[in-house]
Every structure is written in C-alpha cells, then in structure tokens.
PDB file of C-alpha atoms in Angstrom:
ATOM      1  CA  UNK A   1       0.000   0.000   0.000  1.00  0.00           C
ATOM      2  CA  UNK A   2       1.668   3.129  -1.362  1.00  0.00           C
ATOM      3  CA  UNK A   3       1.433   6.392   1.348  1.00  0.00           C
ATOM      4  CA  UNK A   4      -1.094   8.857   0.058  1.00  0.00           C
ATOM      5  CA  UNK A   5       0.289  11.546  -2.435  1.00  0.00           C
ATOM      6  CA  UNK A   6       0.575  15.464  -1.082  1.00  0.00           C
ATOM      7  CA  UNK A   7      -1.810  16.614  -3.465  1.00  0.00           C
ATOM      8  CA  UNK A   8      -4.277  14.088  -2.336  1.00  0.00           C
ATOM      9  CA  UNK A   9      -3.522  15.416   0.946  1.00  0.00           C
ATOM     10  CA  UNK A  10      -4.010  19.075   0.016  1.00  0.00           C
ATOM     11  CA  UNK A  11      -7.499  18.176  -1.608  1.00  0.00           C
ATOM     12  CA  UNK A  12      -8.923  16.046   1.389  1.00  0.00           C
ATOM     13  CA  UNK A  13      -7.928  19.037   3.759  1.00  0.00           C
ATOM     14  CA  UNK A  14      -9.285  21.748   1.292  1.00  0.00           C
ATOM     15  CA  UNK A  15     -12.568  19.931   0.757  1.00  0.00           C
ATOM     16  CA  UNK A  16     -12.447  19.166   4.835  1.00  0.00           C
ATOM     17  CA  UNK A  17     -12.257  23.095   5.553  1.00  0.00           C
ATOM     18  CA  UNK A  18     -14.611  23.813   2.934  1.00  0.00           C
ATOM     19  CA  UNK A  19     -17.143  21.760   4.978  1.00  0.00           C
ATOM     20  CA  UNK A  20     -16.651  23.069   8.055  1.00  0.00           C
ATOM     21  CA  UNK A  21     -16.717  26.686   7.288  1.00  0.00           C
ATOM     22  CA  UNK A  22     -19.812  25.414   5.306  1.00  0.00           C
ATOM     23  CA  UNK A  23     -21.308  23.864   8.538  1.00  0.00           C
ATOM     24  CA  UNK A  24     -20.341  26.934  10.617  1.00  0.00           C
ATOM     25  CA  UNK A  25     -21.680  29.245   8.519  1.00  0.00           C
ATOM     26  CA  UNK A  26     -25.382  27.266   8.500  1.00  0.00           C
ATOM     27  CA  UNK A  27     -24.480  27.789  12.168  1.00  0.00           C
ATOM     28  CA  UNK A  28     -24.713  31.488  11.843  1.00  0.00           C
ATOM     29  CA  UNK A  29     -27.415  31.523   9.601  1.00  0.00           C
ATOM     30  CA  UNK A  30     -29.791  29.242  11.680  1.00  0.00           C
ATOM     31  CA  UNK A  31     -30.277  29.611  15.618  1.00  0.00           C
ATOM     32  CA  UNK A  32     -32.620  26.851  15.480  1.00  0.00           C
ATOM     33  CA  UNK A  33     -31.085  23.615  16.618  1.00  0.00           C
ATOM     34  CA  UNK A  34     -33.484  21.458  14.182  1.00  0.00           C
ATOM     35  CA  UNK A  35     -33.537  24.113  11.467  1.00  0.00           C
ATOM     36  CA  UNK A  36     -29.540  24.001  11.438  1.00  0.00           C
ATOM     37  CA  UNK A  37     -29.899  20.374  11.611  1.00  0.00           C
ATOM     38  CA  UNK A  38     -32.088  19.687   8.488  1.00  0.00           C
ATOM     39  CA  UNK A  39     -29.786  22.194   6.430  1.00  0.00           C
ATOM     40  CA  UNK A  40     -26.649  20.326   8.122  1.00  0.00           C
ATOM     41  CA  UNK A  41     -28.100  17.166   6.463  1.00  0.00           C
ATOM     42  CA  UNK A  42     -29.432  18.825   2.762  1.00  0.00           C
ATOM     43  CA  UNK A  43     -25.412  20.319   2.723  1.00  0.00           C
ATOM     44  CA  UNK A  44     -23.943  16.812   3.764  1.00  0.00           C
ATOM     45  CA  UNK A  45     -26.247  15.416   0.915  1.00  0.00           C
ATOM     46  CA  UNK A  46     -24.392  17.861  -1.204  1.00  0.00           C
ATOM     47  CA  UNK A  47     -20.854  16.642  -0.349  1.00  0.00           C
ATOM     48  CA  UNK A  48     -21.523  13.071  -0.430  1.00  0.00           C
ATOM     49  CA  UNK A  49     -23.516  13.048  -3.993  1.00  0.00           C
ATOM     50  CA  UNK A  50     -19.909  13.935  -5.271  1.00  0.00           C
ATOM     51  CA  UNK A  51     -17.511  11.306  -3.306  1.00  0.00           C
ATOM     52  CA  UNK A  52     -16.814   9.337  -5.198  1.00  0.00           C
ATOM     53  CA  UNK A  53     -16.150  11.393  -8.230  1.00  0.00           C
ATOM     54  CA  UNK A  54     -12.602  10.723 -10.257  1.00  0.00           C
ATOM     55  CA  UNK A  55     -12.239  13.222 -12.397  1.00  0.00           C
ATOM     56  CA  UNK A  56      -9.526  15.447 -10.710  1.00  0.00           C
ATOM     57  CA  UNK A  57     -10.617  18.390 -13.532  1.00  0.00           C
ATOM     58  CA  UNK A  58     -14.365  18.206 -12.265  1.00  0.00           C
ATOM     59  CA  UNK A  59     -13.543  17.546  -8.273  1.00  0.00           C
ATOM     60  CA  UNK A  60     -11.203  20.299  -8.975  1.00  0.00           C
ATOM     61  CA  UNK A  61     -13.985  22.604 -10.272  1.00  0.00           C
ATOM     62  CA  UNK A  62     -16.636  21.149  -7.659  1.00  0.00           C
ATOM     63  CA  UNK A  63     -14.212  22.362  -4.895  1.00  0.00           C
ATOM     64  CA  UNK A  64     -13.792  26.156  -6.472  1.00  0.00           C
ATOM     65  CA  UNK A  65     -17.411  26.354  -6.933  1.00  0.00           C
ATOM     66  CA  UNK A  66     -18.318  25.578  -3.375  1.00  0.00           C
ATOM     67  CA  UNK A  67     -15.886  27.753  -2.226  1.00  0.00           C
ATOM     68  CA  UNK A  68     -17.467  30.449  -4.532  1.00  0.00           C
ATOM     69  CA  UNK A  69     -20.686  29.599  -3.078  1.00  0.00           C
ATOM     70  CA  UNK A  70     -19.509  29.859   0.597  1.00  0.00           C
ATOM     71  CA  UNK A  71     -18.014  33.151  -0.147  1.00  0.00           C
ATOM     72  CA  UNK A  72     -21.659  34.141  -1.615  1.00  0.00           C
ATOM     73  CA  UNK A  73     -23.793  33.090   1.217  1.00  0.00           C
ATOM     74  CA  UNK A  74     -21.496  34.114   3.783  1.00  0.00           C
ATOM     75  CA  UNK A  75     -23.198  35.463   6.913  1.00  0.00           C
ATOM     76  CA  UNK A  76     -22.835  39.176   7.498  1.00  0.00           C
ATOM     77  CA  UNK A  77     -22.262  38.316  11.641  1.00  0.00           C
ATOM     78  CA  UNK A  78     -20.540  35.356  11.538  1.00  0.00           C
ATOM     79  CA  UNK A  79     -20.493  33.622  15.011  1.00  0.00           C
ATOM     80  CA  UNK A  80     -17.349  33.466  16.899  1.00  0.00           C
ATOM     81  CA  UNK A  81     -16.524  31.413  19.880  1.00  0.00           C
ATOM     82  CA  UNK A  82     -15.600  33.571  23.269  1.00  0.00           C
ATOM     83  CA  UNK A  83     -12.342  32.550  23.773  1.00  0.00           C
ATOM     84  CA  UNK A  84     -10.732  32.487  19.473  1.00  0.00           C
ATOM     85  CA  UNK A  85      -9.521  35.290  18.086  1.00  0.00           C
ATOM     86  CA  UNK A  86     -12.293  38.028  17.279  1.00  0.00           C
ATOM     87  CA  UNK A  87     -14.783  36.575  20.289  1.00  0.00           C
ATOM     88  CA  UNK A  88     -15.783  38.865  22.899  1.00  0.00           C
ATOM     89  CA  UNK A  89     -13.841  37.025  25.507  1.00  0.00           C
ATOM     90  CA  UNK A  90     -10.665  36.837  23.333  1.00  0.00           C
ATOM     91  CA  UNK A  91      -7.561  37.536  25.610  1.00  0.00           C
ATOM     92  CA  UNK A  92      -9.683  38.951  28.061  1.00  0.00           C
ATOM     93  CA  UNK A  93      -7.631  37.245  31.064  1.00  0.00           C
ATOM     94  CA  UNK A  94      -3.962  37.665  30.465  1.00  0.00           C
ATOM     95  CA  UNK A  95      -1.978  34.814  32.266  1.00  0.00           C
ATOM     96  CA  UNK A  96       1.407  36.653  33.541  1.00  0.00           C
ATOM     97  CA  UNK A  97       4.709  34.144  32.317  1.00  0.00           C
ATOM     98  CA  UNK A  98       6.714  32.527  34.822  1.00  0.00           C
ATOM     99  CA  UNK A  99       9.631  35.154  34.843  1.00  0.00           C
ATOM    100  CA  UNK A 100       7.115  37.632  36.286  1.00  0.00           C
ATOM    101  CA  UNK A 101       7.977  35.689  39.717  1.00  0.00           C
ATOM    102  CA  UNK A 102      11.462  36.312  39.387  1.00  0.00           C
ATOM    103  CA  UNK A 103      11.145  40.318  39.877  1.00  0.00           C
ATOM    104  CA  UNK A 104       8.921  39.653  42.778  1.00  0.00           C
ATOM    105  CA  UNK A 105      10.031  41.663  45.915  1.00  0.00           C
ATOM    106  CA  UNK A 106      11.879  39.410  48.483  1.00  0.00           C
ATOM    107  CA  UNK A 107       8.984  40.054  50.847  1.00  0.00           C
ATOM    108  CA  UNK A 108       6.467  39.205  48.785  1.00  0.00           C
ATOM    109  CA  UNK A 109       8.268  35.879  48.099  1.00  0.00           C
ATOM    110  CA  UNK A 110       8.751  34.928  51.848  1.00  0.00           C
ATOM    111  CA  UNK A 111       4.783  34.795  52.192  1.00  0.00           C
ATOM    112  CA  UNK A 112       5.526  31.047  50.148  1.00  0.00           C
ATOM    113  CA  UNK A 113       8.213  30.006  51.368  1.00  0.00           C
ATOM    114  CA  UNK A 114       7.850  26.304  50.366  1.00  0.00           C
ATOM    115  CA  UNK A 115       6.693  27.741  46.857  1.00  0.00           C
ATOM    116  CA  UNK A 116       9.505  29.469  45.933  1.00  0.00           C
ATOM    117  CA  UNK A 117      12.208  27.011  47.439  1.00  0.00           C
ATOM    118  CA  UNK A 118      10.384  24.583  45.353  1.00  0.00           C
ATOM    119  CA  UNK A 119      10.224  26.624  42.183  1.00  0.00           C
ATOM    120  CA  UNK A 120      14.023  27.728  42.637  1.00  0.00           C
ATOM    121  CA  UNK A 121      15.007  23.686  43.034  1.00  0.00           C
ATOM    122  CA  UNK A 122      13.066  22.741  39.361  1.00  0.00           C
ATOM    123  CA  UNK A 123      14.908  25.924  38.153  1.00  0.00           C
ATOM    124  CA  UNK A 124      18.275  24.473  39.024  1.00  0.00           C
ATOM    125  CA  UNK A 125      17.080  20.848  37.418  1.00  0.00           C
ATOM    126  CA  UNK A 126      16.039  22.525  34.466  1.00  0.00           C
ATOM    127  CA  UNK A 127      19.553  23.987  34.046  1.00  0.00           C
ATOM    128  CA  UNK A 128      21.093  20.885  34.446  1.00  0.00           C
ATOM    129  CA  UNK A 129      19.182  19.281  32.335  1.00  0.00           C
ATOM    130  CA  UNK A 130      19.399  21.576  29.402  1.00  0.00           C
ATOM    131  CA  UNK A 131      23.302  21.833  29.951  1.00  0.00           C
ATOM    132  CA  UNK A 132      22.853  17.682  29.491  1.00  0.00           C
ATOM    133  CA  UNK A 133      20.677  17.993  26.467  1.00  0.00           C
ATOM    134  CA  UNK A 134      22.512  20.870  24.417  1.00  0.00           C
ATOM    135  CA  UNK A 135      25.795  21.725  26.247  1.00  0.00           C
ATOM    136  CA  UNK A 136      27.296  24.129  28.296  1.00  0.00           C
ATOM    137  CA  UNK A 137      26.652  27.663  26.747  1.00  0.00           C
ATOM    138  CA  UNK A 138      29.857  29.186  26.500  1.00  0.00           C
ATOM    139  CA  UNK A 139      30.718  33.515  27.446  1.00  0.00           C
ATOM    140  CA  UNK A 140      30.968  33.928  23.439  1.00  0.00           C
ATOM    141  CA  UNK A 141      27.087  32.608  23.367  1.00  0.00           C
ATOM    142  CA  UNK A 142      25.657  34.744  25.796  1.00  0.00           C
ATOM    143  CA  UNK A 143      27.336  38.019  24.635  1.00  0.00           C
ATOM    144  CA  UNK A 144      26.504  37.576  21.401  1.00  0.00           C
ATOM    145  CA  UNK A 145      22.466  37.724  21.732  1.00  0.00           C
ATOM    146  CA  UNK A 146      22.775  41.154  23.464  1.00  0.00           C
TER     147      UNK A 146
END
C-alpha cells in the first residue's frame, strides 16, 4: 500500500475546511437547533452526492465552486466562539509568564516560602538538564544575543 500523495492530501484538507466553514456558517445563519440540523443534512447530501467522483478536472472545479458559493452566502455576523480570536472574551484574562515571579520583591516571596524554594530547586534541574541535552553555553554565546 503506497502512502497517500501530497496533493491528495491538500485536496482532502481543502474539501475538509470547505465543509466546516460550510457547517459553521449554517451555524450562523440558523439559531434553530433542528432548522440548522435539516440544512446540516441537505449540505452533507451535497458533499456526499460527489464522493466518489474521479475526475480530478471536475472535483477540482466542484471544490472552487463551493468555495465560490460559501463566499456568496457568507453570513454578514458570523459567530465566533468567546475565547478564538475576534470573540468577545478573546484575551480577556492575560496569564502573567513565569519570569514575572522572578522580579517579585523578596517580601512578597517569603509569604511562600515552600513555593519558591520549590520553584528555585526545578529551576536548578532545568539547568542541568538543558546543559545535558545541548551543552554548556559558552561567554561567546551569551554576549553575542545582546
């Protein structure tokens, strides 16, 4: 069995995305749960008349004219999930990095103790082990990146 060609690849994920932005954009369309439902099933119709189509030249065309057609019929709103990009809850709480804790004032760390011993231990492992994985830096290294 021969491992699936890249442009066999490319059209399975093209015709994938072009389905799901189809089914998402039914979504926005139809707040009904049934009414979105019966078109889900009338668009799935759609896709699966042409499955088993072989004519690269007409699946080809099939795929550029749904695309054409999604870009028709797109909704004006679209609906976005709270937490991707463009929701209303996008970024909204900012988790700080880890370094943050390093400029914390010495009295602000000795409220957790046990934390920060902790956290400086795994610190130290963590050098360790990177010096095992990828080698000592040397000075020449570290001056060079500033």
């Amino acid at each position: 069995m021969s491992a699936p060609t890249n442009a066999a690849l490319a059209h399975t994920r093209r015709v994938c995305t072009l389905y799901k932005k189809s089914l998402r954009n039914l979504e926005s369309w139809f707040d009904r749960r049934h009414i979105f439902r019966y078109q889900a099933t009338l668009m799935r119709a759609r896709f699966d008349q042409h499955r088993n189509e072989k004519d690269p030249a007409k699946v080809a065309q099939l795929v550029a004219d749904g695309e054409r057609e999604l870009f028709e019929k797109q909704h004006y709103q679209p609906k976005k999930f709270p937490m991707s990009p463009g929701g209303v809850a996008f970024e909204r709480e900012v988790i700080p990095p880890d370094w943050v804790l390093d400029y914390w004032h010495p009295l602000e760390k000795a409220q957790f103790p046990d934390y920060f011993a902790r956290r400086e231990k795994r610190k130290e492992e963590y050098v360790v082990w990177w010096e095992k994985q990828y080698g000592k830096s040397s000075a020449n290294d570290s001056s060079s990146h500033h």
